Short mmCIF file of C-alpha atoms in Angstrom, two decimals:
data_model
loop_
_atom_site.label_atom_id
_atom_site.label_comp_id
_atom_site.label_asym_id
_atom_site.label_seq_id
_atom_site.Cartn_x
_atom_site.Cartn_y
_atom_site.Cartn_z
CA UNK A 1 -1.74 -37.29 -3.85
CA UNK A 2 0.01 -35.11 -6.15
CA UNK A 3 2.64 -33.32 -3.69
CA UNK A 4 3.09 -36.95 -1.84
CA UNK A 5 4.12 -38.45 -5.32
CA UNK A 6 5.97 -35.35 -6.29
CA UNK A 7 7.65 -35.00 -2.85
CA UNK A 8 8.59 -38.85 -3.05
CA UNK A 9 10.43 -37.74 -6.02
CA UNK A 10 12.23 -35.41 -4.81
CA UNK A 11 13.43 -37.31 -1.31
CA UNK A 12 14.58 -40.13 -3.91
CA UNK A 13 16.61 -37.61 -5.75
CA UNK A 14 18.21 -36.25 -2.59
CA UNK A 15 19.02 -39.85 -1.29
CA UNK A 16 20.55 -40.33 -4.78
CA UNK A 17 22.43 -37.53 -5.34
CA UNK A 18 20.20 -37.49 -8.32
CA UNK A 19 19.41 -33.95 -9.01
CA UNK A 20 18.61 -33.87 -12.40
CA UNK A 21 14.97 -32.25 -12.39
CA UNK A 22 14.68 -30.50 -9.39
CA UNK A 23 17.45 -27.92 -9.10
CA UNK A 24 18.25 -29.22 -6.04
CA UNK A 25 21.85 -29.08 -4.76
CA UNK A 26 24.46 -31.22 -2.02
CA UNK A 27 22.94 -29.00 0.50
CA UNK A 28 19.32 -30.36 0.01
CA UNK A 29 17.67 -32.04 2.96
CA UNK A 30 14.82 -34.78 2.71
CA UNK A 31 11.08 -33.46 3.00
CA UNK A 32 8.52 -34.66 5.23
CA UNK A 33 4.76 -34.33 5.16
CA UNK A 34 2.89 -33.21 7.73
CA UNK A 35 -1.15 -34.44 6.69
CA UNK A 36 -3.39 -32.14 9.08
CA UNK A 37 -7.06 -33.69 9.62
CA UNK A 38 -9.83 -31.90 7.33
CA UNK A 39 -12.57 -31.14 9.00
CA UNK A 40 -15.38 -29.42 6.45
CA UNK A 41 -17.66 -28.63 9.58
CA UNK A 42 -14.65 -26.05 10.66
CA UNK A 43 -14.27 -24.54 6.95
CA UNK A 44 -17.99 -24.22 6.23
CA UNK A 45 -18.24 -22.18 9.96
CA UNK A 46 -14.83 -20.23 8.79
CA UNK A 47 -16.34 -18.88 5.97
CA UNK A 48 -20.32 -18.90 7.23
CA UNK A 49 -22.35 -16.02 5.28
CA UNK A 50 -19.95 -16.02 2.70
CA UNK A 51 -20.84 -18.39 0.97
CA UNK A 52 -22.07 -16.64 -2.00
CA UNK A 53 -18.98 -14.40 -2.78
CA UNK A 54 -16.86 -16.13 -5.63
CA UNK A 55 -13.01 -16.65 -5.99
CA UNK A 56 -10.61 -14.07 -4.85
CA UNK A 57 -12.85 -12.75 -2.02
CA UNK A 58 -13.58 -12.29 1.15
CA UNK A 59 -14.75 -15.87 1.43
CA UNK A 60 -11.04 -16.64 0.51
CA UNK A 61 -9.24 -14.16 2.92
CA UNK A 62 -11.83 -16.07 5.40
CA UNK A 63 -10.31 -19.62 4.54
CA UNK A 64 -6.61 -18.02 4.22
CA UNK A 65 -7.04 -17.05 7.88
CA UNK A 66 -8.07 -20.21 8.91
CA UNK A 67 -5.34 -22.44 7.24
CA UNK A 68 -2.38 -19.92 8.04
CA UNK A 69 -3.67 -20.72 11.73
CA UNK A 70 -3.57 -23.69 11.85
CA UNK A 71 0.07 -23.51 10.09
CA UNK A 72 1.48 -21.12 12.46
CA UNK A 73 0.38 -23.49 15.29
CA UNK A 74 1.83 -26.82 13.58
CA UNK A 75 5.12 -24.55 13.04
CA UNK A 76 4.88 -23.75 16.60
CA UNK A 77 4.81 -26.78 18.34
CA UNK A 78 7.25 -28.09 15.77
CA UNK A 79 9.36 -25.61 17.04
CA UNK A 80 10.11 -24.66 13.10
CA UNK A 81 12.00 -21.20 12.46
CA UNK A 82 9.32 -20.13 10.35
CA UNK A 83 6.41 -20.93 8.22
CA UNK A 84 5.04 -19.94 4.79
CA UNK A 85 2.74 -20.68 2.23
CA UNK A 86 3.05 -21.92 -1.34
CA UNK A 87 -0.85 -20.48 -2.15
CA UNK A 88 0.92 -17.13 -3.76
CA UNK A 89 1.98 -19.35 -6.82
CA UNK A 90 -1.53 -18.98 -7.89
CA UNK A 91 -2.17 -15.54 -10.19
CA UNK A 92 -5.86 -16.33 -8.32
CA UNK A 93 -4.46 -15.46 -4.72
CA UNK A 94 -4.00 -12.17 -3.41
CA UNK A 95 -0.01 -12.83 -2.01
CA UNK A 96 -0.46 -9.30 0.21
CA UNK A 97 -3.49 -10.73 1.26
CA UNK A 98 -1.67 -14.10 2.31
CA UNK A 99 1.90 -12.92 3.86
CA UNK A 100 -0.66 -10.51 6.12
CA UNK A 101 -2.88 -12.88 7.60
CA UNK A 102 0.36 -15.05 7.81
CA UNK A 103 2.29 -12.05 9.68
CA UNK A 104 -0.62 -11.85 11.95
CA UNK A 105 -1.25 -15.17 12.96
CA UNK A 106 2.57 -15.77 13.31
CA UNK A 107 2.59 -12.96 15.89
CA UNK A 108 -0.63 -14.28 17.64
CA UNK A 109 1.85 -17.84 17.86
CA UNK A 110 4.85 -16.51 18.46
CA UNK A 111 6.68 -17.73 15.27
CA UNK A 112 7.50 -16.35 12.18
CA UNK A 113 5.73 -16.16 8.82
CA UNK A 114 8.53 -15.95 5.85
CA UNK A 115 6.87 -13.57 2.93
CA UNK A 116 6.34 -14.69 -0.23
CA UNK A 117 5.19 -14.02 -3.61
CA UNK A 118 5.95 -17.33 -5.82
CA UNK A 119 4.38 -16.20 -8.85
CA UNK A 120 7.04 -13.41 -9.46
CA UNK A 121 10.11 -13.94 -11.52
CA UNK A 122 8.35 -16.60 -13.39
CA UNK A 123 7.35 -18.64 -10.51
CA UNK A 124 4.00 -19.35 -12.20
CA UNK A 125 5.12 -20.74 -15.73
CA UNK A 126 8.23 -22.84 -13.84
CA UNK A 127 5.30 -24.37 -11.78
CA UNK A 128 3.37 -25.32 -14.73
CA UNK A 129 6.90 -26.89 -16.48
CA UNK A 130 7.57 -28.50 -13.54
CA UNK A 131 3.69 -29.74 -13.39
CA UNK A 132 4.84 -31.29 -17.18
CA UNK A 133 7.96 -32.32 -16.05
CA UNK A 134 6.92 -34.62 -13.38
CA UNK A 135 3.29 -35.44 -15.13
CA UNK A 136 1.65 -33.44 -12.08
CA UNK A 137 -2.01 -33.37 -12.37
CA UNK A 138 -3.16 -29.59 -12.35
CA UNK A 139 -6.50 -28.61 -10.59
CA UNK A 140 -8.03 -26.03 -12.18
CA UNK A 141 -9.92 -24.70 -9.07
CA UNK A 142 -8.64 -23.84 -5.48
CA UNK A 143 -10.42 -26.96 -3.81
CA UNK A 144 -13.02 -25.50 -2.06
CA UNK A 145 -16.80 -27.25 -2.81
CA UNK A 146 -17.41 -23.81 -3.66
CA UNK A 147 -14.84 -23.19 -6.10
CA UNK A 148 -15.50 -26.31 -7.74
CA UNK A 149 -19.39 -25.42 -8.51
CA UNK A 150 -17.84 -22.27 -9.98
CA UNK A 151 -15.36 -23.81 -11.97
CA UNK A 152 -17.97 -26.08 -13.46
CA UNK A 153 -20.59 -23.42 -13.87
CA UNK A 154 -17.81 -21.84 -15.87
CA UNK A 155 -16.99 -25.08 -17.79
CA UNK A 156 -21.04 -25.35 -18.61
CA UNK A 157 -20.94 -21.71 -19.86
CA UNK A 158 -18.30 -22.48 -22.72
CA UNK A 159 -20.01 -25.02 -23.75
#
């Protein structure tokens, strides 16, 4: 709900002329979402036996495979120039992790994954002023179920 508000923003800006938070320019073009189906069946089978290994492992290299998949095919019969991913904002993701499953499953589609690492050059700490600037709600797990038990096992231990 987040991106859809924050991406609303942004359009409105563009259609303005407006470009007073977002650093856009003249040259900025309207966004549009594209909502793929969730299907938990296919994630829990993606990252079957797994299950146990926390954040940052091979339980996440397991779900990175299976979303930059499915992006590479969207991008494909989009007929897109390329196709990326914004997960390397996180300092949680592994971005040579990402931009090589992404190489790899651009090749297997026949389109091309753009590299990126979005937490360099302060990437991170403009996402988190931007997050302020436009009252984004920050999740403070990756979104997994599986995540979110740690993240609240965590929040249990500080307490």
């Amino acid at each position: 709900q987040e991106e859809i508000r924050l991406i609303e923003a942004y359009n409105k800006q563009v259609k303005t002329g407006n470009f007073e938070n977002m650093n856009s320019t003249e040259n900025a073009r309207l966004i549009q979402i594209l909502k793929a189906p969730y299907d938990a069946s296919e994630f829990l089978e993606a990252v079957k036996g797994y299950e146990h290994l926390g954040e940052g492992s091979e339980r996440c290299k397991k779900c990175f495979e299976l979303r930059l998949k499915k992006s590479a095919q969207v991008a494909k019969e989009g007929s897109f120039d390329y196709f990326t991913t914004t997960l390397t904002i996180s300092p949680l993701k592994n971005a040579d992790w990402l931009n090589e499953i992404g190489r790899c499953e651009g090749e297997k589609e026949g389109i091309l994954f753009l590299p990126s690492d979005f937490k360099k050059k302060d990437g991170y700490k403009r996402s988190i002023q931007l997050s302020k600037d436009f009252d984004l709600y920050r999740q403070d797990f990756c979104g997994c179920g599986f995540s979110k038990a740690e993240m609240e096992e965590r929040r249990k231990a500080q307490e």
